[in-house]
Short mmCIF file of C-alpha atoms and ligand atoms in Angstrom, two decimals:
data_model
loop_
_atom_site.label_atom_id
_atom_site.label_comp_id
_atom_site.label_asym_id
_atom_site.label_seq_id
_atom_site.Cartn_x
_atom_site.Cartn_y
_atom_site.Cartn_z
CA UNK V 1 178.83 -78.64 -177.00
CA UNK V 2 180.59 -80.43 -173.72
CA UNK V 3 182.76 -78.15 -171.61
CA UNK V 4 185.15 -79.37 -168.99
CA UNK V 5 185.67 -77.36 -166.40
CA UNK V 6 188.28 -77.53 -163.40
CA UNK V 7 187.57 -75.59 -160.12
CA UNK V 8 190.53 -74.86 -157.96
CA UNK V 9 189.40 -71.74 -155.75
CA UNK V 10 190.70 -72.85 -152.17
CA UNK V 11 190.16 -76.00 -150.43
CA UNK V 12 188.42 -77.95 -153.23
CA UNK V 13 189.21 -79.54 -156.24
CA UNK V 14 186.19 -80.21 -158.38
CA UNK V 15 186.04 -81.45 -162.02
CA UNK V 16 182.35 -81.09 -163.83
CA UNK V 17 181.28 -82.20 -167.10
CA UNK V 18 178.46 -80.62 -168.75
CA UNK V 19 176.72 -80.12 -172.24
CA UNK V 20 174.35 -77.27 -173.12
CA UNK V 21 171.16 -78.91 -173.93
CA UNK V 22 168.96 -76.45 -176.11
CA UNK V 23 170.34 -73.29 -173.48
CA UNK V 24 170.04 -75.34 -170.39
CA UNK V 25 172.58 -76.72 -168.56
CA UNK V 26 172.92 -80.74 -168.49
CA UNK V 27 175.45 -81.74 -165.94
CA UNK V 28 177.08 -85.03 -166.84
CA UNK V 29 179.22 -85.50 -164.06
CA UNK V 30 180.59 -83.36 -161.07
CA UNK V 31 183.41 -84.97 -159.12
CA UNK V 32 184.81 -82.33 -155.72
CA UNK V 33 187.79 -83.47 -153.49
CA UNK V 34 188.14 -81.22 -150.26
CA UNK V 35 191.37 -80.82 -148.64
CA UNK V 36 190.73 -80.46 -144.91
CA UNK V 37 193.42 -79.24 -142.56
CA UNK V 38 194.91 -81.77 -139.79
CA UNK V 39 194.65 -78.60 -137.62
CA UNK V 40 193.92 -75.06 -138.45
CA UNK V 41 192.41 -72.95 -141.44
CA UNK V 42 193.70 -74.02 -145.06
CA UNK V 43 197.07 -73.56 -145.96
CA UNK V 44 196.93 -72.47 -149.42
CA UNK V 45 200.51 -74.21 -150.11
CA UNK V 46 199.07 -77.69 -148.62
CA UNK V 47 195.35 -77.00 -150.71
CA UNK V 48 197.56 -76.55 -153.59
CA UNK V 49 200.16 -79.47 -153.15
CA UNK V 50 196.69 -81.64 -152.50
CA UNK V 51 194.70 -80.21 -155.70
CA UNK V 52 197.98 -81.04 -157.66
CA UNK V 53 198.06 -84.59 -156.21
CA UNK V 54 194.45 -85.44 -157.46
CA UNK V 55 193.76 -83.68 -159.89
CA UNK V 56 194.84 -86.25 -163.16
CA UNK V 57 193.28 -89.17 -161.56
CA UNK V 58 189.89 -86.86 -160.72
CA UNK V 59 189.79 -85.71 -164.47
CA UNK V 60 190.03 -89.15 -165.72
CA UNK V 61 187.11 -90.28 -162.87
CA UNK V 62 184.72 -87.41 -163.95
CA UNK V 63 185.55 -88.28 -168.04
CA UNK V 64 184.32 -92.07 -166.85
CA UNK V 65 181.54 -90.82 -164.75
CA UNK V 66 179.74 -88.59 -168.04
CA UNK V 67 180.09 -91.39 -170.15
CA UNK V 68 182.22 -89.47 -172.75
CA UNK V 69 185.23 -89.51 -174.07
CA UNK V 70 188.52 -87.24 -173.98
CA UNK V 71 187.55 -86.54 -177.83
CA UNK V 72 184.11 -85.71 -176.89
CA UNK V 73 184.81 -82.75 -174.78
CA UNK V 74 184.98 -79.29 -177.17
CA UNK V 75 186.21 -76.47 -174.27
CA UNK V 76 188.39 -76.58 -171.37
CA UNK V 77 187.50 -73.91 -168.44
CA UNK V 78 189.29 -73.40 -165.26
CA UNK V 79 188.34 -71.13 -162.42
CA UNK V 80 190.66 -67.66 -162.82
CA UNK V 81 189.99 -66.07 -159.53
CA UNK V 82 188.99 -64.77 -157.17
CA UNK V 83 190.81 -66.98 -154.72
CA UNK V 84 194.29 -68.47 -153.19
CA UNK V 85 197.20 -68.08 -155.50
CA UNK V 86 198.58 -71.75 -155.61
CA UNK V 87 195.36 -73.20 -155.59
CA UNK V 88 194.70 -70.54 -158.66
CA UNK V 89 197.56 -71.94 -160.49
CA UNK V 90 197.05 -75.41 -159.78
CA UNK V 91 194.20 -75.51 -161.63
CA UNK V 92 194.83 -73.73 -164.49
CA UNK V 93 198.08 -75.54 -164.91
CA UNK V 94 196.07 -78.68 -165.30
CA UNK V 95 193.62 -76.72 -167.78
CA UNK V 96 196.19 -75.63 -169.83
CA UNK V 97 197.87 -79.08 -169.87
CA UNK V 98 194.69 -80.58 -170.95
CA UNK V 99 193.77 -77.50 -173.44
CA UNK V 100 197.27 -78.02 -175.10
CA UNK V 101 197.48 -81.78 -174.99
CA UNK V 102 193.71 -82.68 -176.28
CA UNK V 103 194.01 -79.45 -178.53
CA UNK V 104 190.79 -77.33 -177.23
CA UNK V 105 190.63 -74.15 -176.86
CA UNK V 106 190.48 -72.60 -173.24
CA UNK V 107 188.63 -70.11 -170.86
CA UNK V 108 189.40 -68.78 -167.90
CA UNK V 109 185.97 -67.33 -165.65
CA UNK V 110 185.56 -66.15 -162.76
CA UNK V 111 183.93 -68.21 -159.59
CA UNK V 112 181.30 -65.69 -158.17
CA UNK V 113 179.82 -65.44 -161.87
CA UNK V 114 179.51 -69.18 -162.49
CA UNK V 115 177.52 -69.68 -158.51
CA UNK V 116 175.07 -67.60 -160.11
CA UNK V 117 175.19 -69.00 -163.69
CA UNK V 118 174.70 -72.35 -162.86
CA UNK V 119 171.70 -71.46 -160.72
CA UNK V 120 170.03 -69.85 -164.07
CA UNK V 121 171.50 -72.98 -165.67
CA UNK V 122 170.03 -75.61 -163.95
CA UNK V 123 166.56 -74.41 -162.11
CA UNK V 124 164.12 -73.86 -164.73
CA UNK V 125 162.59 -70.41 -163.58
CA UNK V 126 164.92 -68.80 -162.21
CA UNK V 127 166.21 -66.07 -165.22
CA UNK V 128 167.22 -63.26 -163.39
CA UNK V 129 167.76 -63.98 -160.37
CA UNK V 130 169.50 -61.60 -157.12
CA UNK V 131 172.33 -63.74 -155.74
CA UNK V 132 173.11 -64.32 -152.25
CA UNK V 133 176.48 -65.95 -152.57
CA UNK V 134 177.28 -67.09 -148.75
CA UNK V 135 181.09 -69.13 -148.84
CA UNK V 136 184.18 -69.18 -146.39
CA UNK V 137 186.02 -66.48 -148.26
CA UNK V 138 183.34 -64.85 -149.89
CA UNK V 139 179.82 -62.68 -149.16
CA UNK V 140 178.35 -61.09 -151.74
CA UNK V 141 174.58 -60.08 -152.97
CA UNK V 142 174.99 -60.05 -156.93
CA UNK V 143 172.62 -59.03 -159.66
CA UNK V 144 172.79 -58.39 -163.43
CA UNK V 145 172.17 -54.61 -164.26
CA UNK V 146 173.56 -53.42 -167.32
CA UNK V 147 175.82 -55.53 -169.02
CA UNK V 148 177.60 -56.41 -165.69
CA UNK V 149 177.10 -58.53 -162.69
CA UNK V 150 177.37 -55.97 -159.73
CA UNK V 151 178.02 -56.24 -156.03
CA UNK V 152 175.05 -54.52 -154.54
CA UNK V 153 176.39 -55.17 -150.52
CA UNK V 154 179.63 -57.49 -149.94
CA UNK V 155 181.45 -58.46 -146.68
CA UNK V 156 184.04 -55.66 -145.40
CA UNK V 157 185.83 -57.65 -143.74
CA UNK V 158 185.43 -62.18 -143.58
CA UNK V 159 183.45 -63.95 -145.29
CA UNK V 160 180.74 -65.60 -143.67
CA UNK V 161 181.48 -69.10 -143.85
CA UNK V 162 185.28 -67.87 -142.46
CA UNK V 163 183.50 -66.51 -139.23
CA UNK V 164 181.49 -69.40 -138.82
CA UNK V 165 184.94 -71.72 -139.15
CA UNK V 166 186.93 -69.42 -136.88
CA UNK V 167 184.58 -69.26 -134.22
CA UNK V 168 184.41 -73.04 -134.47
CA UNK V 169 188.75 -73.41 -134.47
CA UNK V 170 188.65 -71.05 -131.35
CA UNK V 171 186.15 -73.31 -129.52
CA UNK V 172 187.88 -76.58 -130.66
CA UNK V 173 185.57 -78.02 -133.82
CA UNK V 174 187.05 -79.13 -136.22
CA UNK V 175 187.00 -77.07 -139.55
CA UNK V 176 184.50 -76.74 -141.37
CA UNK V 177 182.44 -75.70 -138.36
CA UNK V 178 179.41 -74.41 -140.63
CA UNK V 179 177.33 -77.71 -140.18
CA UNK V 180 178.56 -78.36 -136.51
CA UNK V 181 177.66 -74.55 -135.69
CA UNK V 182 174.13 -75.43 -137.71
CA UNK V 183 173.28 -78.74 -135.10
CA UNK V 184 174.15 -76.99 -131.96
CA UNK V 185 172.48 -73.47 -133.13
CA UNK V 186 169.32 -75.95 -132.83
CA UNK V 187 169.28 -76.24 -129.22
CA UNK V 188 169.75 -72.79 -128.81
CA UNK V 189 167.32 -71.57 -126.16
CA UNK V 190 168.91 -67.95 -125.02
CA UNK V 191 169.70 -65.08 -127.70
CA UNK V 192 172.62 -63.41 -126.62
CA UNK V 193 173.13 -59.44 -128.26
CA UNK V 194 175.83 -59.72 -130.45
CA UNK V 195 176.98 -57.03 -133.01
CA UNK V 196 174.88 -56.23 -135.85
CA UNK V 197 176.78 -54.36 -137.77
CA UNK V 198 175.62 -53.46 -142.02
CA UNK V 199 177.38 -50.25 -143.87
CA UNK V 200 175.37 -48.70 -146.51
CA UNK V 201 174.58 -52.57 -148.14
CA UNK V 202 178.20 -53.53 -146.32
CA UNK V 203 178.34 -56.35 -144.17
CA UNK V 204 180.93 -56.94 -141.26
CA UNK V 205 181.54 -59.82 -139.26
CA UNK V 206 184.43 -59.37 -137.27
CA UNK V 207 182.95 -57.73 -134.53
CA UNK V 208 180.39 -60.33 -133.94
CA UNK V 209 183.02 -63.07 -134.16
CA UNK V 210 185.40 -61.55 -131.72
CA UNK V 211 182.03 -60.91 -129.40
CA UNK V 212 180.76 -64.69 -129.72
CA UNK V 213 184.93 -65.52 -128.60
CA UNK V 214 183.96 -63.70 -125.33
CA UNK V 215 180.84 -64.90 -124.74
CA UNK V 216 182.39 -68.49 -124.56
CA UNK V 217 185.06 -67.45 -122.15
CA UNK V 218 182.74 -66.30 -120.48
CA UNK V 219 181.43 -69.71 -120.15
CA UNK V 220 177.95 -69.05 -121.74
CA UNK V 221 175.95 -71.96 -123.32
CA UNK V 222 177.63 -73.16 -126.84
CA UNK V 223 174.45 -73.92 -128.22
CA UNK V 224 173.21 -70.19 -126.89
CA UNK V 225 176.09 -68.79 -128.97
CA UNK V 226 175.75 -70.66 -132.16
CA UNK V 227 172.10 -69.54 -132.03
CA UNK V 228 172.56 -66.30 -131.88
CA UNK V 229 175.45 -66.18 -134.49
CA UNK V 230 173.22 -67.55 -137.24
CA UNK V 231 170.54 -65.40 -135.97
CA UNK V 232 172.56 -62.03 -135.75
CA UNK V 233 174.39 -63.07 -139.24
CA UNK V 234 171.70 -64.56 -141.21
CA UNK V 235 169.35 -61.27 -140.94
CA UNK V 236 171.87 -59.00 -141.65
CA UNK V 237 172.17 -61.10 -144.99
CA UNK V 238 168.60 -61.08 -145.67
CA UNK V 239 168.34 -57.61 -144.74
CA UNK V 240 171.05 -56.38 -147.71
CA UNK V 241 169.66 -58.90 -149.78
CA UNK V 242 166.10 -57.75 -149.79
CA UNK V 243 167.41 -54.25 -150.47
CA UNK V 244 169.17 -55.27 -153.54
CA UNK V 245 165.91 -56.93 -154.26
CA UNK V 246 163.81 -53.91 -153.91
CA UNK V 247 166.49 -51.44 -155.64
CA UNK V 248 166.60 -53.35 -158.74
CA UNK V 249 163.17 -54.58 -158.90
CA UNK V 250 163.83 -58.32 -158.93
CA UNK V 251 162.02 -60.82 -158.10
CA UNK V 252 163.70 -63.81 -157.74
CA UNK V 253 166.47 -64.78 -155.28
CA UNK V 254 168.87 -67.09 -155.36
CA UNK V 255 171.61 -68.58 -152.89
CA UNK V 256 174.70 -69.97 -153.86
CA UNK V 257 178.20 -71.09 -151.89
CA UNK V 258 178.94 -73.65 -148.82
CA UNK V 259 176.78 -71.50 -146.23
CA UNK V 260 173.53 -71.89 -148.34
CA UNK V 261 173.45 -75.65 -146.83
CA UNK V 262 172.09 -74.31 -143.97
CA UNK V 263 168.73 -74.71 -142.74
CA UNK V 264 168.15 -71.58 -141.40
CA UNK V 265 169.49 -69.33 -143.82
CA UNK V 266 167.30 -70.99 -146.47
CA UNK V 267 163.91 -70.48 -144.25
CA UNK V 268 165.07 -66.71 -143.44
CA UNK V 269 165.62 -66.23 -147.06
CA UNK V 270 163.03 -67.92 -148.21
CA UNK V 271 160.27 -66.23 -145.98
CA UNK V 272 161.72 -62.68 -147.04
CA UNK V 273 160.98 -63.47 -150.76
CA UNK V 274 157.59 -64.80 -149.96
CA UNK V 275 156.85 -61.78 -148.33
CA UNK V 276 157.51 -60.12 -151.11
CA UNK V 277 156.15 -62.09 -153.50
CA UNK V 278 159.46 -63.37 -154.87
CA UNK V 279 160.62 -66.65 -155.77
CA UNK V 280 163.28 -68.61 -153.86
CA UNK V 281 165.76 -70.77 -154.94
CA UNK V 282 168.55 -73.13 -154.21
CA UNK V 283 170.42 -75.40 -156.46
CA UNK V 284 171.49 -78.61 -155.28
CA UNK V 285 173.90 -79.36 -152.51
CA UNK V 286 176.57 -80.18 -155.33
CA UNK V 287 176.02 -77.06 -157.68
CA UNK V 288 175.73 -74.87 -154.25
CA UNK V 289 179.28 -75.68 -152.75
CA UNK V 290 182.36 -75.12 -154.98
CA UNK V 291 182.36 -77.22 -158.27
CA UNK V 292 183.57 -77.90 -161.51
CA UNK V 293 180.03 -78.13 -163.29
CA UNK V 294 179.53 -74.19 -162.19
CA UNK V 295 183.14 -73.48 -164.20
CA UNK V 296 182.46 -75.71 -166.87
CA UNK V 297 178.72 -74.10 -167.42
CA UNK V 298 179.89 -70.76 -167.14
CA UNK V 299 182.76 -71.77 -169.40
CA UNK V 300 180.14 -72.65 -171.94
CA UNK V 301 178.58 -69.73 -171.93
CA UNK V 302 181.18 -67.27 -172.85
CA UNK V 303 182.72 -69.63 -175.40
CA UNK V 304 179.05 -69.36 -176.95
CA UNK V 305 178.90 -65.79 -176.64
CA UNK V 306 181.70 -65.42 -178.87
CA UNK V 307 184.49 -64.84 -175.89
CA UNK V 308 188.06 -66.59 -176.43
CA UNK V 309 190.83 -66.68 -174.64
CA UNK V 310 194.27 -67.67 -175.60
CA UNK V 311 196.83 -70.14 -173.21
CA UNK V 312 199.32 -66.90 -172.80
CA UNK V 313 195.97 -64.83 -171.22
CA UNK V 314 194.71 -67.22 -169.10
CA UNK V 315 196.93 -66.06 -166.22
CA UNK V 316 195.11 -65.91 -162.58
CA UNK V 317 193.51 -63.18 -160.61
CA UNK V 318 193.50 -63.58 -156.87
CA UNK V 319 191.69 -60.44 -156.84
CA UNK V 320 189.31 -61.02 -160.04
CA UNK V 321 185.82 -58.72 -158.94
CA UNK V 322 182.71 -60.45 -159.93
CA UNK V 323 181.94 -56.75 -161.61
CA UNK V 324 184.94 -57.01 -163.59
CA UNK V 325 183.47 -59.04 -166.30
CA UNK V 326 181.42 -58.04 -169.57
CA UNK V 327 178.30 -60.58 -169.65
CA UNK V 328 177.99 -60.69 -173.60
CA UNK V 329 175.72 -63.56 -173.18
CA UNK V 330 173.36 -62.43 -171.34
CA UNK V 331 171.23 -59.40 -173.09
P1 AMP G 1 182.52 -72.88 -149.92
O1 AMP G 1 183.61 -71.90 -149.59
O2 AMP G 1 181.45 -72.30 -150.78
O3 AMP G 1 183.01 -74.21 -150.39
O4 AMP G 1 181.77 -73.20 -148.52
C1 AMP G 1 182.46 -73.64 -147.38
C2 AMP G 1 181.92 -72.95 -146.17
O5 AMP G 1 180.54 -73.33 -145.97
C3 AMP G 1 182.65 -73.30 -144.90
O6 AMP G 1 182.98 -72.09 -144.26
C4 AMP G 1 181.64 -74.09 -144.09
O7 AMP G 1 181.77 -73.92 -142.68
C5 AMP G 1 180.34 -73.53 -144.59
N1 AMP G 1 179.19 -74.44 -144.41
C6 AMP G 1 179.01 -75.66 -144.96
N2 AMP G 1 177.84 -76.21 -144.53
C7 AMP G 1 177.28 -75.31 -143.67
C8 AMP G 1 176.08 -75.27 -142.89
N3 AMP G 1 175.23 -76.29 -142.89
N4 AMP G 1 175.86 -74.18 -142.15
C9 AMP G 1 176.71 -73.14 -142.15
N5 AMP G 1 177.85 -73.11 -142.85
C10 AMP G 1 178.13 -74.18 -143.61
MG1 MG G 2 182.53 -70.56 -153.96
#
């Protein structure tokens, strides 16, 4: 079976082709277009208007780039929510277009649930694994526990990747500051005491990110600050995540999302799980950032499973919770 799936949370566009090859995921081809911003965060009117823009001529690239044909591919997915509304509809306008026009059926998922399912997908041993999902809007440590993907700790307030890019806009990088907030957090020499705040398993970052603001009016190193951002941030992610590791006896972890590409969150991660004698892993850069293959796979799954899904249901859900969806495919 070959599933084509169209991602369309925020500022990327991403069409992935993949075929389920005896339960594992075989990813034929996985095509992303970012929008970035002249100036500013993403306008989700402007992400949209540039997801519409591409998104024929990116479908057609990604049917070239598998090697298959239009006739070849037996499901179209699109990515329901959570996430901006135009963006939302962008994409599954083009999914239903294509559903209707190639006559396939169609499935709308949900995002968080296919960065985790394309991580059990694609890495061999990793079955049930707890997720660290680290992106600009979202933060979230996810594990399966009867019959549902729940949220064991979650941001309260931005997502990590969004404090990371507004600390970066309000010291003039241009967005996203992630990787630029990465290189200078390497020449980091001071660490400056910066709020370290976790609820219950509850993360919040706002507090640190209006505290890192001061410190660079203050005129304190930029490298000194970046440091201790990642530093300050990064534990308080292991910290939940270990705890959702120890409460439901897992012992594998797994990161998924934009923020994962960093260096340092991988080693914190990674020595936490060694520590406990857990296994670590990261897809690849592609499958770790927003992408079609993730929607496609995850697609695949619940068509599998049984799960359909009519054009007239598969409206969006800005506010679609990872731990509102039954995982019949999963036992
Ligand atoms: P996503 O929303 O999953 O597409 O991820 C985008 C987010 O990842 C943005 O907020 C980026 O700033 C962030 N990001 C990308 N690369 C890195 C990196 N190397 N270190 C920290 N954050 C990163
Ligand atoms: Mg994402």
């Amino acid at each position: 079976m070959i599933c084509l799936g169209i991602e369309g949370t925020a500022h990327s566009i991403g069409i992935g082709i993949v075929k389920d090859t005896k339960g594992k995921c075989n990813v034929l081809s996985n095509i992303i277009k970012i929008y970035r911003p002249e100036h500013g965060g993403i306008h989700p009117r402007e992400a949209a208007n540039h997801h519409a823009t591409h998104v024929a001529d990116l479908i057609k690239e990604s049917i070239e780039a598998a090697g298959v044909d239009f006739t070849d591919i037996n499901l179209i997915s699109f990515s329901q929510g959570p996430g901006l509304g135009p963006c939302l509809r962008t994409a599954a306008t083009a999914a239903r277009a294509l559903s209707l026009s190639l006559n396939k059926p169609i499935m709308g998922v949900n995002h968080c649930v296919a960065h985790l399912e394309i991580g059990r997908g694609t890495i061999d041993d990793c079955k049930d694994p707890v997720l660290l999902y680290t992106s600009g809007a979202n933060t979230q440590v996810i594990a399966f526990a009867e019959g549902k993907y729940r949220v064991f700790g979650e941001t309260l307030d931005i997502g990590i990747g969004n404090c990371l890019d507004k600390f970066g806009r309000a010291v003039g990088m241009d967005f996203p500051s992630g990787p630029k907030i990465e290189k200078l957090a390497e020449k980091g020499k001071q660490y400056l005491e910066l709020p370290y705040s976790i609820k219950g398993m509850d993360i919040a970052f706002s507090g640190l990110l209006t505290a890192s603001e001061q410190y660079y009016q203050k005129g304190k190193r930029l490298e000194d600050i970046c440091y201790s951002m990642q530093e300050t941030t990064f534990a308080a992610l292991t910290e939940v995540t270990e705890r959702a590791m120890a409460h439901t006896e897992k012992d594998e972890v797994l990161l998924g999302g934009g923020v994962a590409s960093n260096k340092r969150l991988r080693d914190m991660v990674q020595t936490m799980a060694e520590e406990r004698g857990a296994r670590f892993f990261v897809p690849s850069k592609d499958l770790c950032i927003d992408n079609g293959a993730m929607i496609a796979w995850l697609g695949l799954l619940m068509y599998n499973s049984g799960i359909r899904m009519k054009v007239e249901e598969s409206l969006i859900d800005q506010r679609f919770r990872t731990d509102m969806v039954d995982v019949s495919w999963r036992d």
